[in-house]
Every structure is written in structure tokens, then in C-alpha cells.
Amino acid sequence: MYIQKNFSVVGLLKFSGGHLIWITTWVLSIVLLHEYTSSSWMSIPWLPISIIGTAVAFYVGFKNNQAYDRLWEARKIWGAVVNSSRAWGSCVKAFIINKHAESPMSEDELFAVKKKLIYRHIAWLYTLRNQLLIPTPWEHISQNGLVAMVTRRRMKETGVGLYDDGQIENILGEFLPLDEKDRLIAYQNTATQIIDQQTSDIANLRDEEFLDGFKHIKLQGILNDLYDHQGKAERIKKFPLPRQYGAASFIFTGIFIFLLPFGMVSEFHKLGEFGSWVSIPFTVLICWVYITMELIGDYSENPFEGLSNDIPMLSLCRVIEIDLKEMLGEEHIPEGIKAKNGVLM
């Protein structure tokens, strides 16, 4: 997530400036053909081009609107994860008591039970983040050639590569007992199984009367909410923006950029001897604006891709970890995640 107030000119050029090379080459070639060959066959009326441009603008605008909806929904989901996580820590800390238990535990043992439940939740957070970062076939990193190469570079410079957050096995080893970690990480969906383990543990605490019925229902309700948040995030991750919108938008933008120089050069030619040459910067600018609008939507539709437009999941996980550890009264609290190169992950 970019945290700077404005998108700098340099940043914008890094994002889409490379396209100026082929756009300029294409526009210049049309102007040269117009000037040094018979130009009658190159004269395309402006009306059909303007109609195509208007249609493409509407189509790209619709795509960008839907991409933003996916991005904002993902942020709301993680906001709900933050709220439910705090509720989980607070309720675990307050609800699990010796009052009605047939075999009371010592305060240290009771604290260990609470810590285990809270630490397991922190493990769930990092596991969910890790699972959401697994590439899908439609994401940029999974494409061939130049697209994948550029994406890997962007990940390194302004994406997940900015942070060495460790392997998921090491992270789980910090928050889960060794036997439990080895068992849970073997599942296809470890995050789901972690919540299932939480359900089993609070059910056992209810049977042993460390929880009464109402408090057990409350804790299970929070776990159900976490399942709900996870499912919503997985829906965005595993169901792409329909390709008839995502891919067709790129094709239509390409058609418009292909046709635009033919209309622009003939129109500017009417201005006089050097009119055709004056059309070059204006045509390049219009083409670049259209391709940039297309790219903004294209890189916003996948909010769990590991790039700079992502939801800052690592930062949110650390915020929750800090809150929960402070609830436990621990002394060694990790620092919050800091932005790097203007990006917070």
C-alpha cells in the first residue's frame, strides 16, 4: 500500500513510463508514413475513432471501478479481522476462569492456556496472509516473459521483497508447539485447521467448566466470524475479476491506440506544413493516459498479489500481534512494520 500523499512523477513513470517507448515508436512510424508516402489511404475520419475512444473510456472506467471495489472490500475484510482478533484476545483473557471448574488450575497453568489460545490465533493471522500470497494463474507473476520479469522486479523493489518476514514454518514455530505445528502445516488449508483446533480447545474448556455456556457461545461466535473473514478473503483471492472485463478491456485499449494516430495525424495535417509533426506529442500523451488507466485497474484487481497496491497484511498482522501480546502483559513486544520506499506491506 502506498502511503505517500501523492503519486510522484517518477513513480508514475516507473509504473507505466515504459509503454511510452512503443507508443512513441508507433505514432512516429504513422507520421513518417503519412509524410513520405501517399497519405490518402491513411486518412481515417475522426468520428469513428472518437466513438471507439468514448466506448473504451467507459469500459476501462467500469473495470477500474470493479477493481477498486475488490481492493476496498479486501481492506474492509482485514479491518474486520483486526476487530475480531482484539475481541478474541480480550474474551479469552477474561472468560477462562477457575470459578466453576471441578479441577481448578494454578494461575500459571491458567495463563498458559490463555496464552496458547492467543498465540495460536497469531499463528492463524500469519498463516492466512501466507496463503493469500500464493500466486494464482491470472496474477502477473504467473504470466510469461516480460510481464513476469517486470512483476518480479516490482515485488523486490516495492512489494513483498522489501520485507524479510521469514518462512511460514519459522513463524508458526514461534507461536505453536512443535508437534502441533508439524500436524497443522501438513493440511492443505492450515488456517482453517488452526481455527478448528481453537474450536476443539474451547469445547474442552467448556466440558471442564472453565467456561460457562454463554461465554463458550461468545468465543465460538468470534471463531465463526474469523471463518467468515477468511472465506471472504479467499473468495477475492481465488475468484478473479471476470476475464471478459479484465482481458477485453486491454484488447479494446490496444485497438484504440492502434487507430488513434491515423485520425490524429490527418486532423493535425490540416493545421499546416508541420501539423503532422505537432500531432506526435498529443497522440502519445492520449495513448499513454489510456494505457495508464488500463494498468491501474489491472494492478488493482488482485489485492493479495504481493505488490505495492496490496492490502498491508504484514503490517496489520503485526498490529494485532502487538495488541494481543500487550493484553498478555508480555515485556518483549515487537516493533510495528515501517514503510519502505513509500510502501507499507
Coordinates of C-alpha atoms in Angstrom, one line a residue:
M1 CA 0.0 0.0 0.0
Y2 CA 1.4 3.4 -1.0
I3 CA 1.3 5.7 2.0
Q4 CA 2.6 8.9 0.4
K5 CA 0.1 11.7 -0.2
N6 CA 0.8 11.9 -3.9
F7 CA 2.0 9.6 -6.6
S8 CA 5.2 11.1 -7.8
V9 CA 6.0 11.7 -11.4
V10 CA 9.0 9.4 -11.1
G11 CA 6.8 6.7 -9.5
L12 CA 4.2 7.1 -12.3
L13 CA 6.8 6.8 -15.0
K14 CA 8.2 3.7 -13.3
F15 CA 4.7 2.3 -13.3
S16 CA 3.8 3.0 -16.9
G17 CA 6.5 5.0 -18.5
G18 CA 8.0 2.0 -20.3
H19 CA 5.0 2.0 -22.5
L20 CA 5.9 5.4 -23.8
I21 CA 8.7 3.7 -25.9
W22 CA 6.5 1.5 -28.1
I23 CA 3.7 4.2 -28.2
T24 CA 6.1 6.8 -29.4
T25 CA 7.6 4.4 -31.9
W26 CA 4.1 3.5 -33.3
V27 CA 3.0 7.1 -33.5
L28 CA 6.2 8.3 -35.2
S29 CA 6.0 5.5 -37.7
I30 CA 2.5 6.6 -38.7
V31 CA 3.6 10.2 -39.1
L32 CA 6.5 9.2 -41.2
L33 CA 4.3 7.1 -43.5
H34 CA 1.9 10.0 -43.7
E35 CA 4.6 12.5 -44.7
Y36 CA 6.7 10.4 -47.1
T37 CA 4.1 8.2 -48.8
S38 CA 0.7 8.7 -50.3
S39 CA -1.4 9.8 -47.4
S40 CA -4.8 9.3 -48.9
W41 CA -5.1 5.7 -47.6
M42 CA -4.2 6.7 -44.1
S43 CA -6.9 9.3 -43.7
I44 CA -9.4 7.8 -41.2
P45 CA -12.4 10.0 -40.3
W46 CA -12.2 11.3 -36.7
L47 CA -15.8 10.4 -35.8
P48 CA -15.4 6.5 -35.6
I49 CA -12.2 6.9 -33.7
S50 CA -13.8 9.3 -31.2
I51 CA -16.7 6.8 -30.8
I52 CA -14.3 4.0 -30.1
G53 CA -12.3 6.1 -27.7
T54 CA -15.5 7.0 -25.8
A55 CA -16.6 3.4 -25.6
V56 CA -13.1 2.3 -24.4
A57 CA -13.2 5.0 -21.7
F58 CA -16.5 3.8 -20.4
Y59 CA -15.3 0.2 -20.4
V60 CA -12.0 0.9 -18.7
G61 CA -13.8 3.1 -16.2
F62 CA -16.2 0.2 -15.4
K63 CA -13.2 -2.2 -15.0
N64 CA -11.4 0.3 -12.7
N65 CA -14.5 0.7 -10.6
Q66 CA -14.9 -3.0 -10.1
A67 CA -11.1 -3.4 -9.4
Y68 CA -11.4 -0.7 -6.7
D69 CA -14.4 -2.4 -5.2
R70 CA -12.3 -5.6 -4.8
L71 CA -9.5 -3.7 -3.3
W72 CA -11.7 -1.8 -0.8
E73 CA -13.6 -4.9 0.1
A74 CA -10.3 -6.7 0.9
R75 CA -9.3 -3.8 3.2
K76 CA -12.7 -4.0 5.0
I77 CA -12.2 -7.7 5.5
W78 CA -8.9 -7.2 7.1
G79 CA -10.3 -4.4 9.2
A80 CA -12.9 -6.9 10.5
V81 CA -10.0 -9.4 11.2
V82 CA -8.4 -6.7 13.3
N83 CA -11.6 -6.1 15.3
S84 CA -12.4 -9.8 15.8
S85 CA -8.8 -10.5 16.8
R86 CA -8.9 -7.9 19.5
A87 CA -12.2 -9.3 20.7
W88 CA -10.8 -12.8 20.8
G89 CA -7.8 -11.8 22.9
S90 CA -10.0 -9.8 25.3
C91 CA -12.6 -12.5 25.7
V92 CA -10.0 -15.3 26.1
K93 CA -8.3 -13.3 28.8
A94 CA -11.5 -12.5 30.7
F95 CA -13.7 -15.6 30.2
I96 CA -11.4 -18.5 31.1
I97 CA -11.5 -18.8 34.9
N98 CA -11.4 -21.3 37.7
K99 CA -14.6 -20.3 39.3
H100 CA -16.8 -23.3 38.4
A101 CA -14.1 -25.8 37.4
E102 CA -14.1 -29.2 39.1
S103 CA -10.3 -29.4 38.9
P104 CA -9.0 -25.8 39.1
M105 CA -5.7 -25.0 37.6
S106 CA -3.0 -22.8 39.1
E107 CA -2.7 -19.2 37.9
D108 CA 0.3 -20.1 35.9
E109 CA -1.4 -23.0 34.2
L110 CA -4.5 -20.9 33.5
F111 CA -2.3 -18.2 32.0
A112 CA -0.6 -20.8 29.8
V113 CA -4.0 -22.0 28.5
K114 CA -4.9 -18.4 27.6
K115 CA -1.5 -17.7 26.0
K116 CA -1.8 -20.9 23.9
L117 CA -5.2 -19.8 22.5
I118 CA -3.9 -16.3 21.8
Y119 CA -0.6 -17.4 20.3
R120 CA -2.5 -19.9 18.1
H121 CA -4.6 -17.0 16.8
I122 CA -1.5 -15.0 15.9
A123 CA -0.3 -18.1 14.0
W124 CA -3.6 -18.1 12.2
L125 CA -3.1 -14.5 11.1
Y126 CA 0.4 -15.1 9.6
T127 CA -0.8 -18.3 8.0
L128 CA -3.8 -16.6 6.4
R129 CA -1.5 -13.9 5.0
N130 CA 0.9 -16.5 3.6
Q131 CA -1.9 -18.5 2.0
L132 CA -3.4 -15.3 0.4
L133 CA 0.0 -14.5 -1.2
I134 CA 0.2 -17.8 -3.1
P135 CA 0.1 -16.9 -6.8
T136 CA -3.0 -17.7 -8.9
P137 CA -2.9 -18.4 -12.7
W138 CA -4.3 -14.9 -13.5
E139 CA -1.9 -12.9 -11.4
H140 CA 1.0 -11.1 -13.1
I141 CA 3.8 -13.2 -11.5
S142 CA 2.2 -16.3 -13.2
Q143 CA 2.4 -14.8 -16.7
N144 CA 5.2 -15.5 -19.2
G145 CA 8.0 -13.4 -20.5
L146 CA 8.3 -9.6 -19.8
V147 CA 5.2 -9.4 -17.6
A148 CA 6.5 -11.9 -15.1
M149 CA 10.0 -10.4 -15.2
V150 CA 8.7 -6.9 -14.5
T151 CA 6.5 -8.2 -11.7
R152 CA 9.4 -9.9 -10.0
R153 CA 11.4 -6.7 -10.1
R154 CA 8.4 -4.7 -8.7
M155 CA 8.0 -7.3 -5.9
K156 CA 11.6 -6.8 -5.0
E157 CA 11.6 -3.0 -5.1
T158 CA 8.1 -2.1 -4.0
G159 CA 6.4 -5.3 -2.9
V160 CA 6.8 -8.2 -0.5
G161 CA 10.6 -8.4 -1.3
L162 CA 11.0 -5.2 0.8
Y163 CA 10.4 -7.3 4.0
D164 CA 12.3 -10.4 5.1
D165 CA 9.5 -11.7 7.2
G166 CA 10.7 -15.3 7.3
Q167 CA 9.3 -18.7 6.2
I168 CA 5.9 -19.6 7.4
E169 CA 7.3 -22.7 9.2
N170 CA 9.5 -20.5 11.3
I171 CA 6.6 -18.1 12.1
L172 CA 4.4 -21.0 13.1
G173 CA 7.2 -22.5 15.2
E174 CA 7.2 -19.2 17.2
F175 CA 3.5 -19.4 18.1
L176 CA 2.7 -23.1 18.1
P177 CA 4.0 -26.2 19.9
L178 CA 6.3 -28.3 17.7
D179 CA 4.0 -31.3 17.4
E180 CA 1.0 -29.1 16.7
K181 CA 2.9 -27.1 14.1
D182 CA 4.0 -30.2 12.2
R183 CA 0.5 -31.6 12.2
L184 CA -1.3 -28.4 11.2
I185 CA 1.1 -27.3 8.5
A186 CA 0.6 -30.6 6.7
Y187 CA -3.0 -29.7 5.8
Q188 CA -3.9 -28.1 2.5
N189 CA -5.6 -25.2 4.3
T190 CA -3.7 -24.7 7.5
A191 CA -5.5 -21.5 8.5
T192 CA -8.9 -23.4 8.5
Q193 CA -7.4 -26.2 10.7
I194 CA -6.0 -23.7 13.2
I195 CA -9.4 -22.3 13.8
D196 CA -10.8 -25.8 14.1
Q197 CA -8.2 -26.6 16.7
Q198 CA -9.3 -23.5 18.6
T199 CA -12.9 -24.8 18.5
S200 CA -11.8 -28.1 20.0
D201 CA -9.8 -26.4 22.8
I202 CA -12.6 -24.1 23.9
A203 CA -15.1 -27.1 23.7
N204 CA -12.8 -29.0 26.1
L205 CA -12.6 -25.9 28.4
R206 CA -16.4 -25.9 28.4
D207 CA -16.6 -29.5 29.3
E208 CA -14.1 -28.9 32.2
E209 CA -16.2 -25.9 33.2
F210 CA -13.6 -23.3 32.8
L211 CA -16.2 -21.7 30.5
D212 CA -19.9 -21.4 31.1
G213 CA -22.3 -21.9 28.3
F214 CA -22.8 -18.2 27.4
K215 CA -19.0 -17.5 27.3
H216 CA -18.4 -20.6 25.2
I217 CA -21.0 -19.4 22.7
K218 CA -19.4 -16.0 22.6
L219 CA -15.9 -17.4 21.9
Q220 CA -17.3 -19.8 19.3
G221 CA -19.1 -16.8 17.7
I222 CA -15.8 -15.0 17.3
L223 CA -14.3 -18.1 15.7
N224 CA -17.2 -18.3 13.3
D225 CA -16.6 -14.6 12.4
L226 CA -13.0 -15.4 11.7
Y227 CA -14.1 -18.2 9.4
D228 CA -16.3 -15.7 7.7
H229 CA -13.5 -13.2 7.2
Q230 CA -11.2 -15.9 5.9
G231 CA -13.8 -17.1 3.4
K232 CA -14.4 -13.6 2.1
A233 CA -10.7 -13.0 1.6
E234 CA -10.3 -16.4 -0.1
R235 CA -13.2 -15.5 -2.4
I236 CA -11.4 -12.4 -3.7
K237 CA -8.1 -14.3 -4.0
K238 CA -9.5 -17.4 -5.8
F239 CA -12.1 -15.7 -8.0
P240 CA -10.7 -13.2 -10.5
L241 CA -12.3 -10.2 -11.9
P242 CA -14.2 -11.9 -14.8
R243 CA -11.8 -12.1 -17.8
Q244 CA -14.4 -10.8 -20.2
Y245 CA -13.9 -7.5 -18.4
G246 CA -10.2 -7.7 -17.5
A247 CA -8.8 -9.1 -20.8
A248 CA -11.3 -7.4 -23.2
S249 CA -10.5 -4.0 -21.7
F250 CA -6.8 -4.4 -22.6
I251 CA -7.7 -5.5 -26.1
F252 CA -10.1 -2.6 -26.7
T253 CA -7.5 -0.2 -25.3
G254 CA -4.9 -1.6 -27.8
I255 CA -7.4 -1.2 -30.7
F256 CA -7.9 2.4 -29.8
I257 CA -4.2 3.1 -29.5
F258 CA -3.6 1.4 -32.9
L259 CA -6.2 3.6 -34.6
L260 CA -5.7 6.9 -32.9
P261 CA -2.6 8.0 -34.8
F262 CA -4.4 7.7 -38.1
G263 CA -7.0 10.1 -37.1
M264 CA -4.8 12.5 -35.2
V265 CA -2.2 12.9 -38.0
S266 CA -4.9 13.6 -40.6
E267 CA -6.6 16.2 -38.3
F268 CA -3.3 18.0 -37.4
H269 CA -2.2 17.9 -41.0
K270 CA -5.0 20.4 -41.7
L271 CA -3.2 23.0 -39.5
G272 CA -0.4 23.5 -42.0
E273 CA 3.0 22.3 -43.1
F274 CA 4.3 21.0 -39.7
G275 CA 0.9 20.0 -38.4
S276 CA 1.5 16.3 -38.8
W277 CA 4.7 16.5 -36.6
V278 CA 2.9 18.5 -34.0
S279 CA 0.4 15.6 -33.6
I280 CA 3.1 13.3 -32.2
P281 CA 3.3 14.6 -28.6
F282 CA -0.5 14.9 -28.3
T283 CA -1.2 11.5 -29.7
V284 CA 1.5 9.9 -27.4
L285 CA 0.0 11.7 -24.4
I286 CA -3.5 10.5 -25.2
C287 CA -2.3 6.9 -25.7
W288 CA -0.3 6.9 -22.5
V289 CA -3.2 8.2 -20.5
Y290 CA -5.4 5.3 -21.8
I291 CA -2.8 2.7 -21.2
T292 CA -2.1 4.0 -17.7
M293 CA -5.9 3.9 -16.8
E294 CA -5.9 0.3 -18.1
L295 CA -2.8 -0.6 -16.0
I296 CA -4.2 1.0 -12.8
G297 CA -7.3 -1.3 -13.0
D298 CA -5.2 -4.3 -14.0
Y299 CA -2.9 -3.9 -11.0
S300 CA -5.7 -3.1 -8.5
E301 CA -7.9 -6.1 -9.2
N302 CA -5.8 -8.5 -7.2
P303 CA -5.3 -7.0 -3.7
F304 CA -3.4 -10.1 -2.4
E305 CA -0.7 -10.2 -5.1
G306 CA 2.4 -9.1 -3.1
L307 CA 2.7 -5.8 -5.0
S308 CA 2.6 -2.2 -3.9
N309 CA -1.2 -1.9 -4.4
D310 CA -1.8 -4.7 -1.9
I311 CA -3.6 -4.6 1.4
P312 CA -0.8 -4.2 4.0
M313 CA -1.4 -7.6 5.6
L314 CA 2.0 -7.9 7.2
S315 CA 1.6 -4.6 9.0
L316 CA -1.9 -5.5 10.1
C317 CA -0.7 -8.9 11.4
R318 CA 2.0 -7.1 13.4
V319 CA -0.5 -4.6 14.8
I320 CA -2.7 -7.4 16.0
E321 CA 0.3 -9.3 17.4
I322 CA 1.4 -6.3 19.4
D323 CA -2.1 -5.7 20.8
L324 CA -2.5 -9.4 21.8
K325 CA 0.9 -9.6 23.4
E326 CA 0.2 -6.4 25.4
M327 CA -3.0 -8.0 26.6
L328 CA -1.0 -10.9 27.9
G329 CA 1.3 -8.4 29.7
E330 CA 4.4 -9.5 27.9
E331 CA 7.5 -7.4 28.0
H332 CA 9.2 -8.2 24.7
I333 CA 6.9 -6.6 22.2
P334 CA 7.9 -6.4 18.5
E335 CA 8.0 -3.1 16.7
G336 CA 5.4 -2.2 14.1
I337 CA 6.1 -2.6 10.5
K338 CA 7.6 0.5 8.9
A339 CA 7.1 1.7 5.4
K340 CA 9.9 1.3 2.9
N341 CA 10.2 3.2 -0.3
G342 CA 6.9 4.7 0.5
V343 CA 5.2 1.3 0.6
L344 CA 3.7 -0.4 3.6
M345 CA 3.1 -4.2 3.2

